[in-house]
Short mmCIF file of C-alpha atoms in Angstrom, two decimals:
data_model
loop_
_atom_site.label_atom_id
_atom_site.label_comp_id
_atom_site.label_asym_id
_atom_site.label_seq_id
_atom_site.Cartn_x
_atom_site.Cartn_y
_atom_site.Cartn_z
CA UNK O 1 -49.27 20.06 -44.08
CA UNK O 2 -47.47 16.56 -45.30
CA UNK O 3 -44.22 16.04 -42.81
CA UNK O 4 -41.47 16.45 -45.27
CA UNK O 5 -39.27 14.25 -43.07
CA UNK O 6 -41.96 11.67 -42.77
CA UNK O 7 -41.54 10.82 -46.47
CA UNK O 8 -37.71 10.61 -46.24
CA UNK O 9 -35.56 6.93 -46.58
CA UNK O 10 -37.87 5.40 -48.90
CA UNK O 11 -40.92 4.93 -46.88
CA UNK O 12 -38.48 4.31 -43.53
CA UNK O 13 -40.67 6.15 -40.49
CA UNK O 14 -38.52 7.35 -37.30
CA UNK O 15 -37.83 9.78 -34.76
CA UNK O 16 -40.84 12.61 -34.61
CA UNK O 17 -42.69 11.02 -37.00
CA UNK O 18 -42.75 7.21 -35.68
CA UNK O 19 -43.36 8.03 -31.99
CA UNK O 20 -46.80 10.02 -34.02
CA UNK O 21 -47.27 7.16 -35.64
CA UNK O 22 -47.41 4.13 -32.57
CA UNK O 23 -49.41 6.71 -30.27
CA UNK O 24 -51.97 7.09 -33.52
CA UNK O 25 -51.94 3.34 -33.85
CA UNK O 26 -52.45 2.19 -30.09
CA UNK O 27 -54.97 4.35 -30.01
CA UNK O 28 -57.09 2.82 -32.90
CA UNK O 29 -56.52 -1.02 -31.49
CA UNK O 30 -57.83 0.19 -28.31
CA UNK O 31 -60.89 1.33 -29.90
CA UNK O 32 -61.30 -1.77 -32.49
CA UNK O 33 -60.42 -4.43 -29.90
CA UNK O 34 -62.87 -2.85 -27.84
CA UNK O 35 -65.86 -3.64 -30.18
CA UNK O 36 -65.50 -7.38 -29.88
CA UNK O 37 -63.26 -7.60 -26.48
CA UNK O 38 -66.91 -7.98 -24.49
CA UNK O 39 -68.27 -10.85 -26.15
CA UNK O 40 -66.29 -13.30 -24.14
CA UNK O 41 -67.31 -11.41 -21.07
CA UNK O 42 -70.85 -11.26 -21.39
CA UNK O 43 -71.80 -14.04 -19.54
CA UNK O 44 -69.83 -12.85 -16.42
CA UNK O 45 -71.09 -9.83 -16.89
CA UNK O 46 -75.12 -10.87 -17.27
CA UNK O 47 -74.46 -12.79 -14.38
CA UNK O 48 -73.23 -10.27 -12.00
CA UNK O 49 -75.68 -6.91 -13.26
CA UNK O 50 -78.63 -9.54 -13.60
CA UNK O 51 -79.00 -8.38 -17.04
CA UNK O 52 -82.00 -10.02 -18.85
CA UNK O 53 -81.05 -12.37 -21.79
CA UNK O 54 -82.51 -9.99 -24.20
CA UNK O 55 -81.00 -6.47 -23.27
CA UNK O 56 -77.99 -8.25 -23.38
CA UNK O 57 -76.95 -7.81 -27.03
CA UNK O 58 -77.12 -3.92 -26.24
CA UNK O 59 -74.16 -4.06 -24.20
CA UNK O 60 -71.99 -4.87 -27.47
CA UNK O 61 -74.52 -2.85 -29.62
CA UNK O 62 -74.82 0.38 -27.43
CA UNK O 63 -70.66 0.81 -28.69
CA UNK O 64 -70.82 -0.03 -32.10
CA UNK O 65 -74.14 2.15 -32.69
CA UNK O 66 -73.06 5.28 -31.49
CA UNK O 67 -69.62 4.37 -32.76
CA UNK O 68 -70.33 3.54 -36.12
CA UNK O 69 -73.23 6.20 -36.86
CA UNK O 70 -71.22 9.23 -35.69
CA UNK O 71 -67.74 8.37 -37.40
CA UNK O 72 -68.23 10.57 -40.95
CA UNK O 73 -69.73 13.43 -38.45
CA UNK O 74 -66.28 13.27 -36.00
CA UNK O 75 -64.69 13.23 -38.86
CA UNK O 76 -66.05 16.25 -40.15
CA UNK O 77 -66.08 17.96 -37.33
CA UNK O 78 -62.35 17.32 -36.80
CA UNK O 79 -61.26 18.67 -40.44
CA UNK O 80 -63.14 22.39 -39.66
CA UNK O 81 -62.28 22.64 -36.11
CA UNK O 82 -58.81 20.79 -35.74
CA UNK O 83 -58.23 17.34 -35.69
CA UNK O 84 -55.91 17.10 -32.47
CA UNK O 85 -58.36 18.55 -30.75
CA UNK O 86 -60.84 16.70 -31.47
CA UNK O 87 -59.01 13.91 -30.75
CA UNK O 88 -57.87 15.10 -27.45
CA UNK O 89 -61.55 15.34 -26.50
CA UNK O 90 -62.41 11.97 -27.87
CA UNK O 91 -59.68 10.37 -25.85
CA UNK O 92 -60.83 11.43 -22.82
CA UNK O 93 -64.53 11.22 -23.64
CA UNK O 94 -63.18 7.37 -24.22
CA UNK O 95 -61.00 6.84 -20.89
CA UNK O 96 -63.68 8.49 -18.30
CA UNK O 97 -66.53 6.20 -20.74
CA UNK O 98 -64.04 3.24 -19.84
CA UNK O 99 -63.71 4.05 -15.93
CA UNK O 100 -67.85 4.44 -15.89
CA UNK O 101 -68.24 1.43 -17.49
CA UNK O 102 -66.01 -0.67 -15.20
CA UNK O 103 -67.16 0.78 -12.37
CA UNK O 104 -71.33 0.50 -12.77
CA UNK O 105 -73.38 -0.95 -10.43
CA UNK O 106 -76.68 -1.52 -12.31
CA UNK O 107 -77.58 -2.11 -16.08
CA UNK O 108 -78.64 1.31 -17.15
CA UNK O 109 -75.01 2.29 -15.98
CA UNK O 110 -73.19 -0.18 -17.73
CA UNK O 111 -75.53 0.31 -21.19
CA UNK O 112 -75.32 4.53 -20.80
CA UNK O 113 -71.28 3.80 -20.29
CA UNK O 114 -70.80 1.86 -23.38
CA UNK O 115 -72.18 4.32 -25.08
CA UNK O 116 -70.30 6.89 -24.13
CA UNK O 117 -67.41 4.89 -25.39
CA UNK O 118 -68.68 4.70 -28.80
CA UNK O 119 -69.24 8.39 -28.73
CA UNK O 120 -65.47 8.98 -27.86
CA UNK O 121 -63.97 6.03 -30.06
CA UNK O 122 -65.91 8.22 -32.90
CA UNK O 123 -64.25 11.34 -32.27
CA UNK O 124 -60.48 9.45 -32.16
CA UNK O 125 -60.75 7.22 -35.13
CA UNK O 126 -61.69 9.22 -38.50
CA UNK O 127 -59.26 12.24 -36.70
CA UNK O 128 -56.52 9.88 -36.08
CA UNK O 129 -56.38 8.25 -39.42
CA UNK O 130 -56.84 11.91 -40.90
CA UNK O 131 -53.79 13.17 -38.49
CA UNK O 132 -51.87 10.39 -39.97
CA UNK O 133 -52.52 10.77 -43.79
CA UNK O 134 -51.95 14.59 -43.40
CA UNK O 135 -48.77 13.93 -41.61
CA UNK O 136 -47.57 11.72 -44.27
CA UNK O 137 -47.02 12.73 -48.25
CA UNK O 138 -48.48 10.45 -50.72
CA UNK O 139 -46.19 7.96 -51.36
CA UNK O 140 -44.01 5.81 -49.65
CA UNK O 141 -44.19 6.94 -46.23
CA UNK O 142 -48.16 7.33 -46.24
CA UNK O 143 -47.99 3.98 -47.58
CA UNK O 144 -45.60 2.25 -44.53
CA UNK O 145 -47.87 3.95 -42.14
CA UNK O 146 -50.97 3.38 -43.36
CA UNK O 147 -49.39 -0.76 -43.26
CA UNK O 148 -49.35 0.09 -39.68
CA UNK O 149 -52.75 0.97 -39.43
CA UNK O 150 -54.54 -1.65 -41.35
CA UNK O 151 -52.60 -4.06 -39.11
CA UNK O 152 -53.69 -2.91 -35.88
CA UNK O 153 -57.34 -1.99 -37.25
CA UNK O 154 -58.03 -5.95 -38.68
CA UNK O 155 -55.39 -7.68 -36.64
CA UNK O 156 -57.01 -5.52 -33.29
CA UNK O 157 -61.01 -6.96 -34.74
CA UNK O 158 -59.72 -10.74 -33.92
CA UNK O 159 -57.34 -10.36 -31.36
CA UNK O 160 -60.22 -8.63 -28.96
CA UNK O 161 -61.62 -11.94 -28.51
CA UNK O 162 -58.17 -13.67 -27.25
CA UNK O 163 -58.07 -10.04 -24.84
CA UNK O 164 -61.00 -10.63 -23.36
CA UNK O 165 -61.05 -14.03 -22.68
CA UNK O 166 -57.63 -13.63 -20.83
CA UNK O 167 -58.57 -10.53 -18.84
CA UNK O 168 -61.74 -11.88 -17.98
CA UNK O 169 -60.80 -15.53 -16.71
CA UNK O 170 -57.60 -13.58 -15.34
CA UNK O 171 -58.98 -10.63 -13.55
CA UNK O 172 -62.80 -10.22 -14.09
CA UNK O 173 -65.25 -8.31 -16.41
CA UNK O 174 -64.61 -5.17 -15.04
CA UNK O 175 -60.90 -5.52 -16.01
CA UNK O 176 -61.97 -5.38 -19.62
CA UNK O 177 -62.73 -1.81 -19.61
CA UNK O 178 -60.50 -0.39 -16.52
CA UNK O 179 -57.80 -1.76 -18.62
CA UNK O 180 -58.46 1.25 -20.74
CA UNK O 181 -58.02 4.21 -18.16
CA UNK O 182 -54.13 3.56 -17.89
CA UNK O 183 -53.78 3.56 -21.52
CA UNK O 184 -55.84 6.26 -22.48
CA UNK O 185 -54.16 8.43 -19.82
CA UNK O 186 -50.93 7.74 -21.03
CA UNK O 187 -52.15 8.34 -24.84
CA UNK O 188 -53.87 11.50 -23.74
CA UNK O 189 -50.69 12.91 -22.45
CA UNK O 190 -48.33 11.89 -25.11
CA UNK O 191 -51.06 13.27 -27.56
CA UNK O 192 -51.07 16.50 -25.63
CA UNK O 193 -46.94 16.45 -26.50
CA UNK O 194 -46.56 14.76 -29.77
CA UNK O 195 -49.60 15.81 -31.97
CA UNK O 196 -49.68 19.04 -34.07
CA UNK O 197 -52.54 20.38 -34.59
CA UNK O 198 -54.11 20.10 -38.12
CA UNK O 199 -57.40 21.05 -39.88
CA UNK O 200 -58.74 22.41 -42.97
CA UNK O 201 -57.39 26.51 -43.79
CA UNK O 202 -60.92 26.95 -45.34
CA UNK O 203 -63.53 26.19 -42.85
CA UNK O 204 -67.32 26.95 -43.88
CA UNK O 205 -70.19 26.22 -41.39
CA UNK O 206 -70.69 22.69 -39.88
CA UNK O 207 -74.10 21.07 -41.82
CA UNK O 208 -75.98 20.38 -38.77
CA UNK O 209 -79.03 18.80 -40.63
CA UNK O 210 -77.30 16.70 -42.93
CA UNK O 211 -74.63 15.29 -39.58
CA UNK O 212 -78.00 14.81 -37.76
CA UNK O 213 -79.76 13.15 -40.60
CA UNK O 214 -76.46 11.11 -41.46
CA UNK O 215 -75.99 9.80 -38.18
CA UNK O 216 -79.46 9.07 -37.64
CA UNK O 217 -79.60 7.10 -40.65
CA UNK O 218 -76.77 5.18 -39.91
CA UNK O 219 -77.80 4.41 -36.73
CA UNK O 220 -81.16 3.30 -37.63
CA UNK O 221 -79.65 0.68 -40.53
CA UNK O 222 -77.30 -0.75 -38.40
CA UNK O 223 -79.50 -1.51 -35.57
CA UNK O 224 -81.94 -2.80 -37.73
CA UNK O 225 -79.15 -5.02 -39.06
CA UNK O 226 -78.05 -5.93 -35.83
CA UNK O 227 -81.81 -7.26 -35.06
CA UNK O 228 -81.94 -8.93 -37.97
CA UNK O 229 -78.73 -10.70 -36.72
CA UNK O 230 -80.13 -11.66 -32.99
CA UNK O 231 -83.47 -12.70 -34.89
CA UNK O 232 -85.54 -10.47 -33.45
CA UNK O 233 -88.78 -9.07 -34.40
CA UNK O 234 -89.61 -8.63 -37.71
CA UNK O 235 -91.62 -6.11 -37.30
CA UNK O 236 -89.15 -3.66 -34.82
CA UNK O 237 -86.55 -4.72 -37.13
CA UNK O 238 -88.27 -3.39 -40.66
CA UNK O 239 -89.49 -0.55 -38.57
CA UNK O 240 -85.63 0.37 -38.39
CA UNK O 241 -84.44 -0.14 -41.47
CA UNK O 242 -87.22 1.92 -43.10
CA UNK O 243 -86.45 4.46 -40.84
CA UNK O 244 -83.06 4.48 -41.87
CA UNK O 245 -83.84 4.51 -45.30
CA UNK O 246 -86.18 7.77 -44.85
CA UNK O 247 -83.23 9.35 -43.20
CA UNK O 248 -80.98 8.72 -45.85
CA UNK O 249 -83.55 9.53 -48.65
CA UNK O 250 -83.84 13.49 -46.44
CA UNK O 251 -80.28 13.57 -46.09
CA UNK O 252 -79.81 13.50 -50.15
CA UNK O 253 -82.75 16.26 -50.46
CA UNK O 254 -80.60 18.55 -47.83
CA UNK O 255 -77.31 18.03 -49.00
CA UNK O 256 -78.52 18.49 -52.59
CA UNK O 257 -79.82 21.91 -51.10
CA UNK O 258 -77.28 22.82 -48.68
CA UNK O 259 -73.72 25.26 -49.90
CA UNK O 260 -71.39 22.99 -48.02
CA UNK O 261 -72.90 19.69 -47.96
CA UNK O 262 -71.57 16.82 -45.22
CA UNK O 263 -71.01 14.53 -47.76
CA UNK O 264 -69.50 16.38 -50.63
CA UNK O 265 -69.88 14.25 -53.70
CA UNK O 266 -67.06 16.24 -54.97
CA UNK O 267 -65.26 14.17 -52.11
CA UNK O 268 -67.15 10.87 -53.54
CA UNK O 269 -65.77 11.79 -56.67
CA UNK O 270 -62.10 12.20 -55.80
CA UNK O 271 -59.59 9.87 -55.89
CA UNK O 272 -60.94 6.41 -54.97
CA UNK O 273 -62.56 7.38 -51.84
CA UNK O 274 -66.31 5.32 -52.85
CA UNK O 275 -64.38 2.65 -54.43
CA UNK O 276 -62.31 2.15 -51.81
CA UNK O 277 -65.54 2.66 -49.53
CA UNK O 278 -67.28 -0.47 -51.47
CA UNK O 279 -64.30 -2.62 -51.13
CA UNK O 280 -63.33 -1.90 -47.52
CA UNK O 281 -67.40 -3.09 -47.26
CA UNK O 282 -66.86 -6.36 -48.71
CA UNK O 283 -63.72 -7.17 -46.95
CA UNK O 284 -65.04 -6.80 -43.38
CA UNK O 285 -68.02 -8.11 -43.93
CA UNK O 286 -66.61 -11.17 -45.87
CA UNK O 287 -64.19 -11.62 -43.03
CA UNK O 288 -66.01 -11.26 -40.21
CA UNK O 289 -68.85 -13.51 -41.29
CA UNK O 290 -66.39 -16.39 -41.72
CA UNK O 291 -64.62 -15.57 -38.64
CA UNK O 292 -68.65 -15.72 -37.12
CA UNK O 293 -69.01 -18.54 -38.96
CA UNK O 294 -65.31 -20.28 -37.01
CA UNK O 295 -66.28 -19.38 -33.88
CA UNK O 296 -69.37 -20.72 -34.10
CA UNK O 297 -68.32 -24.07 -35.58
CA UNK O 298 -65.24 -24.30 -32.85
CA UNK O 299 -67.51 -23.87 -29.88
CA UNK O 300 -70.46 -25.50 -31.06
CA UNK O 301 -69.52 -28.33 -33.20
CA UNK O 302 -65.85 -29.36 -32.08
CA UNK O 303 -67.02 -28.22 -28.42
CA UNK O 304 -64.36 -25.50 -27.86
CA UNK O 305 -64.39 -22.89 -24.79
CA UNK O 306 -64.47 -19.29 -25.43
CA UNK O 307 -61.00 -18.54 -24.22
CA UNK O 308 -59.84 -21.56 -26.38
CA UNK O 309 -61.65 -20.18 -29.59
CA UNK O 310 -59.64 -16.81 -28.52
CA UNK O 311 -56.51 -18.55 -28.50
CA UNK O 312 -57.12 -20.24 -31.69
CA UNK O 313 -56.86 -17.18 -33.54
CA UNK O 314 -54.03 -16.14 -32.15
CA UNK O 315 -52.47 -17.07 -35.49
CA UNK O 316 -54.67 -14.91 -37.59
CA UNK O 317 -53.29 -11.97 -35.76
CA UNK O 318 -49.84 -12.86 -35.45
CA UNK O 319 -49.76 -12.85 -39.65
CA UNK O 320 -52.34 -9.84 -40.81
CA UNK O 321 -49.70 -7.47 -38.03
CA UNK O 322 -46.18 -9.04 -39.19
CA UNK O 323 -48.17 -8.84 -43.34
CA UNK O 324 -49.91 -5.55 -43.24
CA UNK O 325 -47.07 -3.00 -42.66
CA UNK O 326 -45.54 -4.97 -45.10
CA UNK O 327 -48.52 -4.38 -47.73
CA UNK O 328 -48.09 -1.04 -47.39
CA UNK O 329 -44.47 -1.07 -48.85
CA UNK O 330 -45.50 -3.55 -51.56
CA UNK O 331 -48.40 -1.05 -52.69
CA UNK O 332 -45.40 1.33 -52.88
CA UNK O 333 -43.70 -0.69 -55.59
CA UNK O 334 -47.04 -2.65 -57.62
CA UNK O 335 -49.72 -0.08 -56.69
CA UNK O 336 -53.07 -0.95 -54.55
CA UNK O 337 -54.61 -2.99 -57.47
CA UNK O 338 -52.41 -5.79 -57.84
CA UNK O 339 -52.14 -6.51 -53.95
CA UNK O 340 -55.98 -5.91 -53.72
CA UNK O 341 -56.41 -8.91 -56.32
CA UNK O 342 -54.18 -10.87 -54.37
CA UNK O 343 -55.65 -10.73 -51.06
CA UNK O 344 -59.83 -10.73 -52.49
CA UNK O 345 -58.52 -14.14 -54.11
CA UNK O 346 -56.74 -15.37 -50.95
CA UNK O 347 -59.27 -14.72 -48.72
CA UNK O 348 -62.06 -16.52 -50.98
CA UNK O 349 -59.89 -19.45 -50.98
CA UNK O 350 -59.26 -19.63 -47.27
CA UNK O 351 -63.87 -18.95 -47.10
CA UNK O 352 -64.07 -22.14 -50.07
CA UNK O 353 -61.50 -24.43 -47.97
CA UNK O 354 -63.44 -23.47 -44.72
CA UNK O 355 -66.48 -24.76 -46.55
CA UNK O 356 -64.96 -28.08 -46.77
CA UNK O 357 -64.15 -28.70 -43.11
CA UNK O 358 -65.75 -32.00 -42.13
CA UNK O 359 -68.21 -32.04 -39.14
CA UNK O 360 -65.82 -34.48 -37.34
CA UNK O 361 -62.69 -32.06 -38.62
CA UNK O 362 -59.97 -30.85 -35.96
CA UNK O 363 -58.73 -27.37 -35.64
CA UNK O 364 -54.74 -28.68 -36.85
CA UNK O 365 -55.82 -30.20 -39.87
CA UNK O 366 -58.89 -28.54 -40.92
CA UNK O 367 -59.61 -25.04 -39.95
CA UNK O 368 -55.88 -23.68 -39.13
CA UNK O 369 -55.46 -23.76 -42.77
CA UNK O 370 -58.08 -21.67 -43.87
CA UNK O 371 -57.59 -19.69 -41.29
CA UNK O 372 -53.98 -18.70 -42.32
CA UNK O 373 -55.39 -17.87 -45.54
CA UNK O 374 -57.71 -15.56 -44.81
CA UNK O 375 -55.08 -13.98 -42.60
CA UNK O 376 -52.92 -13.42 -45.72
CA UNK O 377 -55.53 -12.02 -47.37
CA UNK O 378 -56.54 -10.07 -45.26
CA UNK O 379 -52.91 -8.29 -44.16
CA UNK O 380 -52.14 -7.85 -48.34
CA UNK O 381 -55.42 -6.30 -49.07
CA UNK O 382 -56.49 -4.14 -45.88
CA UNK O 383 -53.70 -1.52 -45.99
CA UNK O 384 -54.02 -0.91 -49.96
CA UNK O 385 -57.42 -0.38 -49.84
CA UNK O 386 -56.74 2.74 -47.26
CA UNK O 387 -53.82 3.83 -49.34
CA UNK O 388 -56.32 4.11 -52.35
CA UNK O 389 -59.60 5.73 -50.61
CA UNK O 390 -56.81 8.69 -48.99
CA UNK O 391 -54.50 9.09 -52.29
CA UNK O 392 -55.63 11.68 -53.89
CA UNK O 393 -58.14 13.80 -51.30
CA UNK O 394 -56.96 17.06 -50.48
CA UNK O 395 -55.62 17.93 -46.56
CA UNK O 396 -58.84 19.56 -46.02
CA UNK O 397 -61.46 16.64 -46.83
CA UNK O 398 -59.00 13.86 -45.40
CA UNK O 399 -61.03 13.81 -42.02
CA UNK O 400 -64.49 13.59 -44.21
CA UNK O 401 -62.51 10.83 -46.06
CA UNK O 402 -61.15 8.95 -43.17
CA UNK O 403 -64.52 8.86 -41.59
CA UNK O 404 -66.08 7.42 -44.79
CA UNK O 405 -63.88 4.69 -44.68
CA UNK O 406 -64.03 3.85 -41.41
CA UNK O 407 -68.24 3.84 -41.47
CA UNK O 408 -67.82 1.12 -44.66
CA UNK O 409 -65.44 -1.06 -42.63
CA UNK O 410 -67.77 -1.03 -39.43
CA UNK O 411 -71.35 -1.16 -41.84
CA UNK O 412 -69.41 -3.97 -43.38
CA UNK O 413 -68.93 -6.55 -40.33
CA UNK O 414 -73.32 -5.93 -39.37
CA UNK O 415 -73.69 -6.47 -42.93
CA UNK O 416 -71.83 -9.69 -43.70
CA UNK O 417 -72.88 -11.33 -40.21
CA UNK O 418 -76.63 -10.50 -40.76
CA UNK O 419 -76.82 -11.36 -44.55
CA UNK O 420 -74.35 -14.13 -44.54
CA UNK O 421 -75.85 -15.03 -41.04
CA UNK O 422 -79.49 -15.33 -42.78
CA UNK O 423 -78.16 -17.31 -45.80
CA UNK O 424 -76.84 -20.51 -43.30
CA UNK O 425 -79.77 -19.88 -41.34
CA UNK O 426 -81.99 -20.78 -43.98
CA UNK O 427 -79.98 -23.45 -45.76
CA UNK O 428 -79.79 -25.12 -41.74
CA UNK O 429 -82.28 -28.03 -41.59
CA UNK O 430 -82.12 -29.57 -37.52
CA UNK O 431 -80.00 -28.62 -34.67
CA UNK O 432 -77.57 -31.49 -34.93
CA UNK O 433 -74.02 -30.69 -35.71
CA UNK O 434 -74.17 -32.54 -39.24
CA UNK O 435 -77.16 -29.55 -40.17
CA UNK O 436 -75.22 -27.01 -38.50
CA UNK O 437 -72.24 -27.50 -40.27
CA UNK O 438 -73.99 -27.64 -43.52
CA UNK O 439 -75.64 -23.93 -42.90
CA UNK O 440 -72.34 -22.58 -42.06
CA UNK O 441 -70.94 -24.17 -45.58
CA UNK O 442 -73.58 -22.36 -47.12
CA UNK O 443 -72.79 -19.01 -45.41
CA UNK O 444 -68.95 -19.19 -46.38
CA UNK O 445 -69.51 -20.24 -50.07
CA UNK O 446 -71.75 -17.26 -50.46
CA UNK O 447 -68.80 -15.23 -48.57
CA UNK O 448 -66.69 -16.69 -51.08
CA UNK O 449 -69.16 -15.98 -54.22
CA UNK O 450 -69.22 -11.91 -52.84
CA UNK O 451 -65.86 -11.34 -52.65
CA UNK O 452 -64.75 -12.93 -56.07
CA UNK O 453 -67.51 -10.88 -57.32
CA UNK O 454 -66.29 -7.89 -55.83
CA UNK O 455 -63.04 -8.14 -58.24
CA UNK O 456 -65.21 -6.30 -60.67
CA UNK O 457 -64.64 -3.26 -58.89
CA UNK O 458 -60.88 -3.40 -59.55
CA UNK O 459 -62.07 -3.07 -63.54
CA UNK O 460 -60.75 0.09 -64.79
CA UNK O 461 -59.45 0.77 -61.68
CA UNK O 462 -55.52 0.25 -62.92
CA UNK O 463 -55.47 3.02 -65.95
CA UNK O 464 -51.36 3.27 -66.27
CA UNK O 465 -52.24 7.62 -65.43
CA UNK O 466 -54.72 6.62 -62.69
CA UNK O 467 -52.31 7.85 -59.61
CA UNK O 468 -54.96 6.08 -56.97
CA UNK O 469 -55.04 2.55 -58.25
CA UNK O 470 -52.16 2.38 -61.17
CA UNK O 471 -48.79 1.67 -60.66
CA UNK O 472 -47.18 2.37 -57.29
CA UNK O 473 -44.12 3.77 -59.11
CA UNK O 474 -46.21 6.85 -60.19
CA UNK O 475 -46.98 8.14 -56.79
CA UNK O 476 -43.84 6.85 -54.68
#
C-alpha cells in the first residue's frame, strides 16, 4: 500500500520514508555504475588474467546480458512473491557476485562472477523501483522520488567511468568490484530494517515458459547487438538475432495461450507504461551513443587518457543529479509532457552542436558545451518519463512495470551504440582524425534526427483528462 506520510508536505520526503528512499537509490547507482565502471579497467585487468583480446568484451557483456535479459522476469517474480524479498536475495546474490569477482584467479572465474552480478543486479532493480512507486502515492511525492531515481540511474551510467578510472589508477582492478562488498553489506542490513515487505494480494502461478522464452529472447537480441557493436562475425551475429527473434515470435504464441501471461498486454495497455517504454528507448540510446561518440573523439582525436575522459564528464553528472530530483517536482506542477519536450529538444541540440566540433576543437570551447546540454536534457526528461510509465499501473503489476522500463532503458544504450555505431562507421572514409571525426558527425546528427523524431510520440499524449501525460495539477 501507498505510504500515506510519504505523500505529505507537497512532495517533501523525510523521516521513514527518506531513509527508504537513499537505501533504494544507492542501491540502483551501485548496480548502473557497475555496467560501465569496468571499461576503464579492462586493460589492467586483460593484462593481469591474460585474457585474450577477443573474450575480452565478455567481461562487460557477461553483466549486462544476464542483467538486462532477466529484469521483466525479477520483476515479476518480485510482484507474486514479495518484492523485499526478492530484493534481499538479489543484494546478496550481488555482494558475494562482487567478492568472487574481485577475488578470481583465472578468466572463467572472473567471466562466471560477472555474471552472477548481472543475475543479482536483476533481482534489485525492477523490485526496488517497484518498492519505491508502491511506497509512494501518485502525485507529488512519487514524483520527488522518482527525481531521485532518474538522477542516480543516468547520472550513475556516466559517472562509472570517472569511478573506475580513480579506483583503478588508485587501488587496482580488483578494487572495482571489492568496493561493492562493504556497500552491499551495509545495504543488505539496512534493507533487512527499513524495507516492508510488499507484493501483489492476488498472486496466480509464475509463467515459466513465457519468463524462459522472454529472457531468452532478450538475451539473444542484445548479444547479437553487442556483436554487431565489436564488429564481429556476421554470421554468429545474425545467428543471434534470429534466434532472438524466434524467441520472441514463441513467446507471443504462449502468452496469447497462457491464463496469466508474463507480459500482460492489459499492463501494455495501462497508463503509459509502452509509451513510456519507447521513449525511455530513445533517450538512452540517443545518449549513450553520443556519450560513445565523446569518448571516442576525446581519446582518439584530442589524445585524452581514460581517467581524463572520466574526469571530463564529471560535469555531466554533477547537473543530470542537482536537475533530476528537481524534474520530478516540475512534472508535479506542468505534467511529464511538457518537461519531456523540453529535454528531447535539449538533448538534440547538445547531439547537433557536438556535430560541429572541429577536428582541431578543445574540450573548453567545443565539447563542454554540448556536453552541458545534453546533461540538461537529460536530468528534465529522465525522471518524467518514469513518472509516466508507473502513473497509473495498479500496486500489483508495478514490479512487471518497473521491469519493463528498466529492460527499454538498458535495450536502449546496445541499441543506439550499435546502430548509431554502424551509421559513422560507414560514413568513415580513412583512419586519420579528419575521417574519424567526420563518421562520428554522422553518428550524432542521426542521434539528433531520432530523437526529434521521437517527439511524435508525445502526440496525443497531453489529452487535458489523460492523468499519465496531462497536466501535473490533475494527479498532484
Amino acid at each position: 500500500m501507498a505510504s500515506s506520510s510519504a505523500a505529505a508536505g507537497g512532495g517533501r520526503i523525510a523521516g521513514a520514508s527518506g531513509r527508504r528512499l537513499l537505501l533504494l537509490c544507492a542501491a540502483q547507482f551501485m548496480l548502473i555504475v557497475d555496467v560501465v565502471v569496468v571499461t576503464v579497467a579492462l586493460p589492467t585487468i586483460r593484462a593481469d588474467l591474460a585474457i585474450p583480446d577477443g573474450r575480452l568484451p565478455l567481461v562487460s557483456v557477461g553483466y549486462t546480458l544476464a542483467f538486462g535479459s532477466l529484469l521483466v522476469v525479477f520483476g515479476r517474480v518480485g510482484d507474486l512473491f514479495g518484492r523485499r524479498r526478492l530484493f534481499l536475495i538479489g543484494l546478496a546474490t550481488f555482494t558475494v557476485a562482487s567478492l568472487a569477482t574481485g577475488l578470481a584467479q583465472a578468466e572463467w572465474q572472473l567471466l562466471v562472477a560477472r555474471a552472477g552480478q548481472g543475475v543479482g543486479a536483476a533481482m534489485v532493480s525492477p523490485t526496488a523501483l517497484a518498492l519505491l512507486t508502491t511506497a509512494f502515492g501518485e502525485g507529488a511525492a512519487r514524483n520527488t522520488a522518482l527525481g531521485y531515481w532518474a538522477a542516480v540511474g543516468s547520472g550513475g551510467a556516466v559517472a562509472g567511468q570517472l569511478v573506475g578510472g580513480a579506483i583503478t589508477d588508485l587501488f587496482g582492478w580488483r578494487w572495482v568490484f571489492l568496493i561493492n562488498v562493504p556497500i552491499g553489506i551495509a545495504t543488505l542490513v539496512l534493507g533487512r530494517r527499513l524495507l516492508p515487505e510488499s507484493r501483489a494480494e492476488e498472486r496466480p502461478a509464475l509463467d515459466v515458459a513465457g519468463a524462459v522464452l522472454l529472457a531468452l529472447a532478450l538475451a539473444a537480441a542484445t548479444l547479437s547487438l553487442t556483436r554487431y557493436a565489436e564488429g564481429g562475425p556476421t554470421v554468429q551475429a545474425t545467428g543471434l538475432l534470429g534466434l532472438g527473434l524466434a524467441a520472441f515470435a514463441a513467446l507471443v504464441a504462449v502468452e496469447r495461450a497462457h491464463r496469466a501471461p508474463l507480459l500482460d498486454r492489459r499492463v501494455l495497455r495501462t497508463g503509459g507504461v509502452a509509451r513510456a517504454g519507447a521513449l525511455l528507448l530513445v533517450d538512452a540510446g540517443a545518449l549513450g551513443a553520443s556519450l560513445y561518440f565523446t569518448t571516442l573523439y576525446l581519446q582518439v582525436v584530442l589524445g585524452y587518457s581514460p581517467l581524463a575522459v572520466g574526469a571530463a564528464f564529471a560535469p555531466v553528472t554533477f547537473l543530470i543529479i542537482l536537475i533530476s530530483p528537481r524534474a520530478g517536482a516540475l512534472t508535479t506542477r506542468y505534467g511529464p509532457r511538457r518537461l519531456i519536450a523540453v529535454g528531447f529538444a535539449l538533448l538534440a541540440a547538445g547531439m547537433l552542436l557536438l556535430a560541429r566540433v572541429p577536428v582541431e576543437g578543445t574540450y573548453w570551447r567545443d565539447a563542454l558545451p554540448a556536453l552541458l546540454l545534453l546533461a540538461v536534457g537529460s536530468g528534465l526528461s529522465y525522471a518524467p518519463i518514469f513518472i509516466a510509465g508507473t502513473t497509473g499501473v495498479a500496486d500489483r503489476d508495478q514490479g512487471l512495470a518497473s521491469g519493463l522500463l528498466n529492460s527499454a532503458q538498458e535495450l536502449g544504450g546496445a541499441v543506439g551504440i550499435t546502430v548509431l555505431g554502424a551509421v559513422a562507421t560507414a560514413a568513415t572514409i580513412g583512419t586519420d582524425p579528419v575521417a574519424l571525426a567526420a563518421g562520428y558527425r554522422a553518428g550524432l546528427l542521426t542521434a539528433a534526427a531520432v530523437t526529434a523524431t521521437s517527439l511524435l510520440l508525445l502526440a496525443g499524449s497531453g489529452k487535458p483528462h489523460s492523468r499519465t501525460w496531462g497536466s501535473g495539477k490533475a494527479h498532484s
